[in-house]
mmCIF file with all atom_site columns, C-alpha atoms in Angstrom:
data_model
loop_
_atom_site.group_PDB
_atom_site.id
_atom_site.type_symbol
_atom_site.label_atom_id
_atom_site.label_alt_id
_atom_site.label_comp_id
_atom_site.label_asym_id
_atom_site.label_entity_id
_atom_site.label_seq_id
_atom_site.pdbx_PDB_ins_code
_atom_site.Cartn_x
_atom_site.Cartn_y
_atom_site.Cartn_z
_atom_site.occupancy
_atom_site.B_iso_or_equiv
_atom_site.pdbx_formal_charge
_atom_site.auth_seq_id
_atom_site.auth_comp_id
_atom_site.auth_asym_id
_atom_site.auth_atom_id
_atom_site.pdbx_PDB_model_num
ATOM 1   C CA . UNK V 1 1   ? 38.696 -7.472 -24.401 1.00 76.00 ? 1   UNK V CA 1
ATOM 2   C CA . UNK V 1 2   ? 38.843 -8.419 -20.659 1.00 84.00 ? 2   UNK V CA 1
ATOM 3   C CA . UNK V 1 3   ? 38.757 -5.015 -19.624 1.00 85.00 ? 3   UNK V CA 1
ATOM 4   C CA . UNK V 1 4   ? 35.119 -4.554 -21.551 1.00 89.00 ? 4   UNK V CA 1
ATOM 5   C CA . UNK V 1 5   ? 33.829 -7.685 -20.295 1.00 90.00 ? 5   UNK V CA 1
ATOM 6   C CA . UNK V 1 6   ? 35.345 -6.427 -16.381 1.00 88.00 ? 6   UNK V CA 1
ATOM 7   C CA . UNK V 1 7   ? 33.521 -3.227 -17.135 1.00 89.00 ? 7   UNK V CA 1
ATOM 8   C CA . UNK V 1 8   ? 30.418 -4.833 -18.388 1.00 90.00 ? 8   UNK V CA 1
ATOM 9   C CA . UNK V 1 9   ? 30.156 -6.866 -15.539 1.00 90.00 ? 9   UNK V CA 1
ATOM 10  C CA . UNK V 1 10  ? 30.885 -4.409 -12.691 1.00 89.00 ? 10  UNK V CA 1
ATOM 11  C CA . UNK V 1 11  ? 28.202 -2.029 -14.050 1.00 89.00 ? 11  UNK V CA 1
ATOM 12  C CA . UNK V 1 12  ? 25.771 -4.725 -14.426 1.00 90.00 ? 12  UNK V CA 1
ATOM 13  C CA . UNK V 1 13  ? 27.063 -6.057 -10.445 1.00 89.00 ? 13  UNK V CA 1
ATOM 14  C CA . UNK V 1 14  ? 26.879 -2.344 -8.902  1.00 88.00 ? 14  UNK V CA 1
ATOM 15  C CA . UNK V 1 15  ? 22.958 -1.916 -10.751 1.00 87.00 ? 15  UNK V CA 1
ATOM 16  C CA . UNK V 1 16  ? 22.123 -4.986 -8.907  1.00 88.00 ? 16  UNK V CA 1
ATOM 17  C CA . UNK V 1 17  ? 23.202 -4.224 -6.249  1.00 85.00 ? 17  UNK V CA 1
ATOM 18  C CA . UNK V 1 18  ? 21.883 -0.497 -5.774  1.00 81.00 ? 18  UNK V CA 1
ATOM 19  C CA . UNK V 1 19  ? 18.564 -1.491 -6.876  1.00 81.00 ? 19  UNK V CA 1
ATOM 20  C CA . UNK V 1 20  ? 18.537 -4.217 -4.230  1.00 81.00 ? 20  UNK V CA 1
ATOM 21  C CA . UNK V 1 21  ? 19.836 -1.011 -1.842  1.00 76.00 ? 21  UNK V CA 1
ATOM 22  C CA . UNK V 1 22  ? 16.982 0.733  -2.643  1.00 73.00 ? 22  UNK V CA 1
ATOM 23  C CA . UNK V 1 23  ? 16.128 4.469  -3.624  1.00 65.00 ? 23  UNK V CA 1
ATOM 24  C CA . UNK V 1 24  ? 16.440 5.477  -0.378  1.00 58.00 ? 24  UNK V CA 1
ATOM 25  C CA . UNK V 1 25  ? 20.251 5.400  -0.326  1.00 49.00 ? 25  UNK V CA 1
ATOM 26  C CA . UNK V 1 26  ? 20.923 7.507  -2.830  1.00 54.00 ? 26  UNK V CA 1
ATOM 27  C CA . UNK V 1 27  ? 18.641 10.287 -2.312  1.00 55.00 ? 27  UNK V CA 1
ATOM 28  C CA . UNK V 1 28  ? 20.566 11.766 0.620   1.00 64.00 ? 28  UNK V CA 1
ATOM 29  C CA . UNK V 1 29  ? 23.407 10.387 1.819   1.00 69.00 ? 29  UNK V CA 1
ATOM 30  C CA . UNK V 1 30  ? 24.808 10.458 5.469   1.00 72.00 ? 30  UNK V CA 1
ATOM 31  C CA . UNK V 1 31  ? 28.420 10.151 6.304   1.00 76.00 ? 31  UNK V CA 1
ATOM 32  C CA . UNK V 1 32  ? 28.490 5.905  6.379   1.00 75.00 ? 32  UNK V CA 1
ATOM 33  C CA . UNK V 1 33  ? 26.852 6.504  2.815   1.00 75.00 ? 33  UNK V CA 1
ATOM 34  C CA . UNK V 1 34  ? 29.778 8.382  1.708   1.00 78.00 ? 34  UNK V CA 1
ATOM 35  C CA . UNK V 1 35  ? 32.250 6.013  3.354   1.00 83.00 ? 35  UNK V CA 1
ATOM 36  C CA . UNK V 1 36  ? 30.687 3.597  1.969   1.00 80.00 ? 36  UNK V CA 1
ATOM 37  C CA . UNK V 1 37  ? 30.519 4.655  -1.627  1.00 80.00 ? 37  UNK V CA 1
ATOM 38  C CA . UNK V 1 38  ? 34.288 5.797  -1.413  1.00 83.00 ? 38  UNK V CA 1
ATOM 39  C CA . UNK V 1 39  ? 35.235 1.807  -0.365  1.00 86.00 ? 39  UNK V CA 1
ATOM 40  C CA . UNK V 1 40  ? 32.853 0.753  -3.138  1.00 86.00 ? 40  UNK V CA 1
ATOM 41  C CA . UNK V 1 41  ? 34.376 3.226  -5.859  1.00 87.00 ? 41  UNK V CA 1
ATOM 42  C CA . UNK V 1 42  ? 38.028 2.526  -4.693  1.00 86.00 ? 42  UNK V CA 1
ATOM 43  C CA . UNK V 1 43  ? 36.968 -1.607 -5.241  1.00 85.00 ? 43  UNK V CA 1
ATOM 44  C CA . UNK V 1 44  ? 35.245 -1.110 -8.842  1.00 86.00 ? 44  UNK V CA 1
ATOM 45  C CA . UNK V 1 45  ? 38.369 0.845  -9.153  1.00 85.00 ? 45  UNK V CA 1
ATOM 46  C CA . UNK V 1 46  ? 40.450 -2.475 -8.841  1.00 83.00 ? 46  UNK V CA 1
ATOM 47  C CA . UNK V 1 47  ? 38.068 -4.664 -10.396 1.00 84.00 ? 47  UNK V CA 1
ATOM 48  C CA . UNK V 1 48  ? 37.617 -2.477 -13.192 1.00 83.00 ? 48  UNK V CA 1
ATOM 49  C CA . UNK V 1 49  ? 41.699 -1.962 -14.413 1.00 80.00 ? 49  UNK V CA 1
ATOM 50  C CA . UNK V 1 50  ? 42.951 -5.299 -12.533 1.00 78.00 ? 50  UNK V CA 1
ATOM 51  C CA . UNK V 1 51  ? 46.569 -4.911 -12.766 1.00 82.00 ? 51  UNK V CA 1
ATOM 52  C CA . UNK V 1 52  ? 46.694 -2.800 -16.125 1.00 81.00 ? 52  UNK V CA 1
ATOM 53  C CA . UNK V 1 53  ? 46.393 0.768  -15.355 1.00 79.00 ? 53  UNK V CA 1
ATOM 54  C CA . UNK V 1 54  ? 48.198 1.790  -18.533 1.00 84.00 ? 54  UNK V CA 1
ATOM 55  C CA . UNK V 1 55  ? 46.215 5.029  -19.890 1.00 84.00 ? 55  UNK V CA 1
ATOM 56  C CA . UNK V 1 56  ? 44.689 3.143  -22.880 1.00 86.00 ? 56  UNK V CA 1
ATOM 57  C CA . UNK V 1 57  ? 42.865 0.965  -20.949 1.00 84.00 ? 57  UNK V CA 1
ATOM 58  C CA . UNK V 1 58  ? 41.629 3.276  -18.583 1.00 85.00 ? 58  UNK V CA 1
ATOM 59  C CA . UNK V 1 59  ? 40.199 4.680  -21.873 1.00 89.00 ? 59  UNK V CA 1
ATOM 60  C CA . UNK V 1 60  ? 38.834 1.611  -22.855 1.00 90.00 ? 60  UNK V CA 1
ATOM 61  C CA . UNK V 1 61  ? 37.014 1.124  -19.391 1.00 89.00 ? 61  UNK V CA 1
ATOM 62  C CA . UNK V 1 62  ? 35.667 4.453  -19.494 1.00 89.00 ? 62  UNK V CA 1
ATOM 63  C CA . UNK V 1 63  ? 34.243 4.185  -23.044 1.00 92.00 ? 63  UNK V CA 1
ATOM 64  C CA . UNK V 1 64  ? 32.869 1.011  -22.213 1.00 92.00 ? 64  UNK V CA 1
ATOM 65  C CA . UNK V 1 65  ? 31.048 2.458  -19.128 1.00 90.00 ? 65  UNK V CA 1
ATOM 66  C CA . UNK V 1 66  ? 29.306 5.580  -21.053 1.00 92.00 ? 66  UNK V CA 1
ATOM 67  C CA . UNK V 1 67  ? 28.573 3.212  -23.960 1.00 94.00 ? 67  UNK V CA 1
ATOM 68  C CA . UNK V 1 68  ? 26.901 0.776  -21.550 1.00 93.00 ? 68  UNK V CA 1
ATOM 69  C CA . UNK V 1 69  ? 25.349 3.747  -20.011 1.00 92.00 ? 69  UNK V CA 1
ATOM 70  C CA . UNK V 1 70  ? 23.735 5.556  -23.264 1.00 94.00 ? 70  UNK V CA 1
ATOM 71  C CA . UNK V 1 71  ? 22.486 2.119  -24.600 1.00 94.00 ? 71  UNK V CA 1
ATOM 72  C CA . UNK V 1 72  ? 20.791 1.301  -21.512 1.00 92.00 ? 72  UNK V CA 1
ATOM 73  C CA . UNK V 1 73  ? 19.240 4.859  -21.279 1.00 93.00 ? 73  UNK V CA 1
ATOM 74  C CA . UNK V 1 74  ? 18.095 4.348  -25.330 1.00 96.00 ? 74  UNK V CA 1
ATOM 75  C CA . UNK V 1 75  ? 16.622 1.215  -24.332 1.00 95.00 ? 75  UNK V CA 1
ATOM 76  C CA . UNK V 1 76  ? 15.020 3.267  -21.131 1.00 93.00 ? 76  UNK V CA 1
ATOM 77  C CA . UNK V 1 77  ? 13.298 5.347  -23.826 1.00 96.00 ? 77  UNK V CA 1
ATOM 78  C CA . UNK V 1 78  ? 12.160 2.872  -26.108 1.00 97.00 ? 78  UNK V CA 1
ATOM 79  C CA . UNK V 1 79  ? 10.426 0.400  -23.148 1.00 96.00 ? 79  UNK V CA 1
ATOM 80  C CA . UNK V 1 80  ? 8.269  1.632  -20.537 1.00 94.00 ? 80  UNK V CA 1
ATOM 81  C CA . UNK V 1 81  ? 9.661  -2.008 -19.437 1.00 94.00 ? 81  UNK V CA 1
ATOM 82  C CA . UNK V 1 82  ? 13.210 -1.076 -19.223 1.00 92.00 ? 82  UNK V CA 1
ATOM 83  C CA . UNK V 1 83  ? 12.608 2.038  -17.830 1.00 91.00 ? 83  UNK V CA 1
ATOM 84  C CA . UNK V 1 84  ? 10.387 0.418  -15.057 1.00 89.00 ? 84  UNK V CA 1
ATOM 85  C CA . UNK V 1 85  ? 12.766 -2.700 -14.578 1.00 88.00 ? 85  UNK V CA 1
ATOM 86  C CA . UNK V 1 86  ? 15.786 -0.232 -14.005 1.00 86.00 ? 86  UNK V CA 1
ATOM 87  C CA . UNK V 1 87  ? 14.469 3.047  -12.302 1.00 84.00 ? 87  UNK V CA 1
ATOM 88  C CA . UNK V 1 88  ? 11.387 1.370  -11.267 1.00 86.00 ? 88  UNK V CA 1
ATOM 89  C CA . UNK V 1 89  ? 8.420  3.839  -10.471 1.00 89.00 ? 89  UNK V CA 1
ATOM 90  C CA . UNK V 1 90  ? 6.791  5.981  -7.945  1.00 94.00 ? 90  UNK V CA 1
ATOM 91  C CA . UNK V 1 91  ? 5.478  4.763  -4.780  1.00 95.00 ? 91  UNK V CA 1
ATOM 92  C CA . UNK V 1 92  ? 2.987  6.298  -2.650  1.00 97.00 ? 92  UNK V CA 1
ATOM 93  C CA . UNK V 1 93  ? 3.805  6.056  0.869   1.00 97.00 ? 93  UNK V CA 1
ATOM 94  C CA . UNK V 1 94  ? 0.980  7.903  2.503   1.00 98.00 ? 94  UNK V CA 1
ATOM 95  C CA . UNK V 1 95  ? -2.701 8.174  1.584   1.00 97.00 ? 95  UNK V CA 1
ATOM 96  C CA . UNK V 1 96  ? -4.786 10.389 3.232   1.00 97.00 ? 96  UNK V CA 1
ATOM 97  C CA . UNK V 1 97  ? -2.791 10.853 6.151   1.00 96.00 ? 97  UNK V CA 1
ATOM 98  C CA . UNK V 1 98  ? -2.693 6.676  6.562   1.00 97.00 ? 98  UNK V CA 1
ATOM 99  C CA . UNK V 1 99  ? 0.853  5.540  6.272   1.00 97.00 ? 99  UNK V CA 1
ATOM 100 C CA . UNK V 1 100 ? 1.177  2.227  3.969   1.00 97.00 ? 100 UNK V CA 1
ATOM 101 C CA . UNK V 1 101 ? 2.932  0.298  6.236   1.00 97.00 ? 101 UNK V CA 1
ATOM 102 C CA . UNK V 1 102 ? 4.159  -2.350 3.946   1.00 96.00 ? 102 UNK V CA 1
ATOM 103 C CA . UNK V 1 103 ? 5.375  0.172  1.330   1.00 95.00 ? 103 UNK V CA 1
ATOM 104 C CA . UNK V 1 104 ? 7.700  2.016  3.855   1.00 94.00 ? 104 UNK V CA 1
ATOM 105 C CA . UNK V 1 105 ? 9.313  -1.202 5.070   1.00 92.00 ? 105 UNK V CA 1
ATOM 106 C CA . UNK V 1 106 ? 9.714  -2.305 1.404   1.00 90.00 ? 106 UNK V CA 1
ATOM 107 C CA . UNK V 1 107 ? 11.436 1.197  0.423   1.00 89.00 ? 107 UNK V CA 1
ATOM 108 C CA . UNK V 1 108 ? 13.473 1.032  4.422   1.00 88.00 ? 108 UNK V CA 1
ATOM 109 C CA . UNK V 1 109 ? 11.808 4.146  5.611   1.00 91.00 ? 109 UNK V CA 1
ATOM 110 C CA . UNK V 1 110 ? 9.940  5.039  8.851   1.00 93.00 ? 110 UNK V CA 1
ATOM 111 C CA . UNK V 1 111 ? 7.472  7.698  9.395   1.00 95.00 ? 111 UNK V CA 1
ATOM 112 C CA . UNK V 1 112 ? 10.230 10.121 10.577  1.00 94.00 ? 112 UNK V CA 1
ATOM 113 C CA . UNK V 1 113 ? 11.631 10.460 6.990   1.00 92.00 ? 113 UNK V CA 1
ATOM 114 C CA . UNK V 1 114 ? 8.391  11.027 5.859   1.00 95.00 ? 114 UNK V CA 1
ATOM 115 C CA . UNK V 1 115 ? 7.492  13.744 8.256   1.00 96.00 ? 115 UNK V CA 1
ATOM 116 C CA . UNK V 1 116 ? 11.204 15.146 8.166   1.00 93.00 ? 116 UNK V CA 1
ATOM 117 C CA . UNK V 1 117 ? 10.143 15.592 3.801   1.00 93.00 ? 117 UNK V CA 1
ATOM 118 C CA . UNK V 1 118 ? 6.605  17.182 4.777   1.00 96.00 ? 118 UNK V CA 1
ATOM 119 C CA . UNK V 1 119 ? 8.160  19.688 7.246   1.00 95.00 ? 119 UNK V CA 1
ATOM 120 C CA . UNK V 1 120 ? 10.800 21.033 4.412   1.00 93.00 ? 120 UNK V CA 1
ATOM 121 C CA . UNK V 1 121 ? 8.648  21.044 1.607   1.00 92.00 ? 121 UNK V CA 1
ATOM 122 C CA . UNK V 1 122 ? 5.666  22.093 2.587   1.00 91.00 ? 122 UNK V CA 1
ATOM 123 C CA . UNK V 1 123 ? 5.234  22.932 6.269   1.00 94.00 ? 123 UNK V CA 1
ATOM 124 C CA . UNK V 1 124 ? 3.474  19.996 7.561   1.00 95.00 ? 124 UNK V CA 1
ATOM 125 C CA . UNK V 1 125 ? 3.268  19.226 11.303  1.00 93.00 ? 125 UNK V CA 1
ATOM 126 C CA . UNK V 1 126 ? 1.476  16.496 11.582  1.00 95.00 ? 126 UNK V CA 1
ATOM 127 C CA . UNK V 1 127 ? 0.607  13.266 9.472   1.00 95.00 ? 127 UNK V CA 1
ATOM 128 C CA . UNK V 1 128 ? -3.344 13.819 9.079   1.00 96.00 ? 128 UNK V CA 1
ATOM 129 C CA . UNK V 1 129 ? -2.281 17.081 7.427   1.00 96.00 ? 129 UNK V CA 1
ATOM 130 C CA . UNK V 1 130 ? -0.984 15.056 4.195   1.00 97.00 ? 130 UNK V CA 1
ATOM 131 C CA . UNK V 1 131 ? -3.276 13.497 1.466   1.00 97.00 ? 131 UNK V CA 1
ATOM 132 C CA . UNK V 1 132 ? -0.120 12.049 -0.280  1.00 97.00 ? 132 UNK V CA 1
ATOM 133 C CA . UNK V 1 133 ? 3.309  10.886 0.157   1.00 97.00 ? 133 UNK V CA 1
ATOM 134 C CA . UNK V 1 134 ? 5.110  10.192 -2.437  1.00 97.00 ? 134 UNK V CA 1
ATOM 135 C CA . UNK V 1 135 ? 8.971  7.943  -2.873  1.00 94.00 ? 135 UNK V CA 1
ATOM 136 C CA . UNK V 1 136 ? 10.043 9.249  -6.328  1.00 91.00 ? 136 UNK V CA 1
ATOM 137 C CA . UNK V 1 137 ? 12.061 7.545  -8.691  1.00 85.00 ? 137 UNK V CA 1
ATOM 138 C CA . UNK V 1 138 ? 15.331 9.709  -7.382  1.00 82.00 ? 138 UNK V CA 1
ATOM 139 C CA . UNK V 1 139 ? 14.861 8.691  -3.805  1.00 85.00 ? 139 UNK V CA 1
ATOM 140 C CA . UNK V 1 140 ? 13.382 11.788 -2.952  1.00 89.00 ? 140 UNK V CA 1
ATOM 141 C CA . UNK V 1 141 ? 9.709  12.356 -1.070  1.00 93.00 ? 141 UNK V CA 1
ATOM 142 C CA . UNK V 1 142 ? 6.972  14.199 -2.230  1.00 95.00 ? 142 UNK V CA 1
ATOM 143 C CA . UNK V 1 143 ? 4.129  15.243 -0.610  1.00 96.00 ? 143 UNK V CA 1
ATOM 144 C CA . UNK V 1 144 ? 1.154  16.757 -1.139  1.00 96.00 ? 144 UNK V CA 1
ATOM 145 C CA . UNK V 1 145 ? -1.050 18.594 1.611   1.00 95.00 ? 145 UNK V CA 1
ATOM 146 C CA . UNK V 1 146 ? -5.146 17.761 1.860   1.00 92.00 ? 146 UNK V CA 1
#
């Protein structure tokens, strides 16, 4: 039973604390990213099994995570409330070639990542040549040209 509850909470702990990390940080990682999931994923590793790391309850942690992680996505498809609570929605950044100020320091972006998304996608050299921006729910930008 401890190792359900340890499970339970470390999922519940690492949402938290991703959400509060923002979608930005798991679009595209860069190599502190990386590091820095490796350290996190080596710690839940620890947190998670404690000092049993017999292969039933490595079982029983697993298990517990997918259950957690179907009943949460049932729940996502139920509730618009859930689903907007835990993957929140998508944000536009940039409105007729305006950036939203606010929005971008709320999501920790700066008009380079913005431009560096318009250039890939679609081209775009220059701000005033973008109607919207968008932050997607996956971290990624979209952007549409006027």
């Amino acid at each position: 039973m401890d190792s359900v509850l340890r499970a339970a909470a470390m999922y519940l702990a690492l949402m938290v604390l991703f959400k509060i990390a923002g979608r930005r940080s798991l679009a595209e990682l860069t190599t502190f990213d990386f590091v820095l999931l490796m350290i996190i994923g080596e710690a839940t590793q620890q947190a998670l099994l404690g000092d049993d790391f017999s292969l039933t309850n490595s079982m029983l942690v697993i298990v517990t995570l997918i259950a957690i992680d179907v009943g949460l996505s049932l729940l996502k498809q139920r509730s618009q409330w859930v689903s907007q609570l835990i993957d929140g929605g998508p944000t536009i950044i940039v409105e007729n070639g305006k950036l939203l100020h606010k929005r971008l320091r709320h999501a920790r972006l700066i008009e380079a990542d913005v431009m560096e998304a318009a250039r890939s996608s679609q081209g775009i050299e220059t701000l005033e040549q973008i109607k919207f921006a968008i932050l997607e729910r996956n971290g990624k930008i979209s952007v549409i040209a006027v």
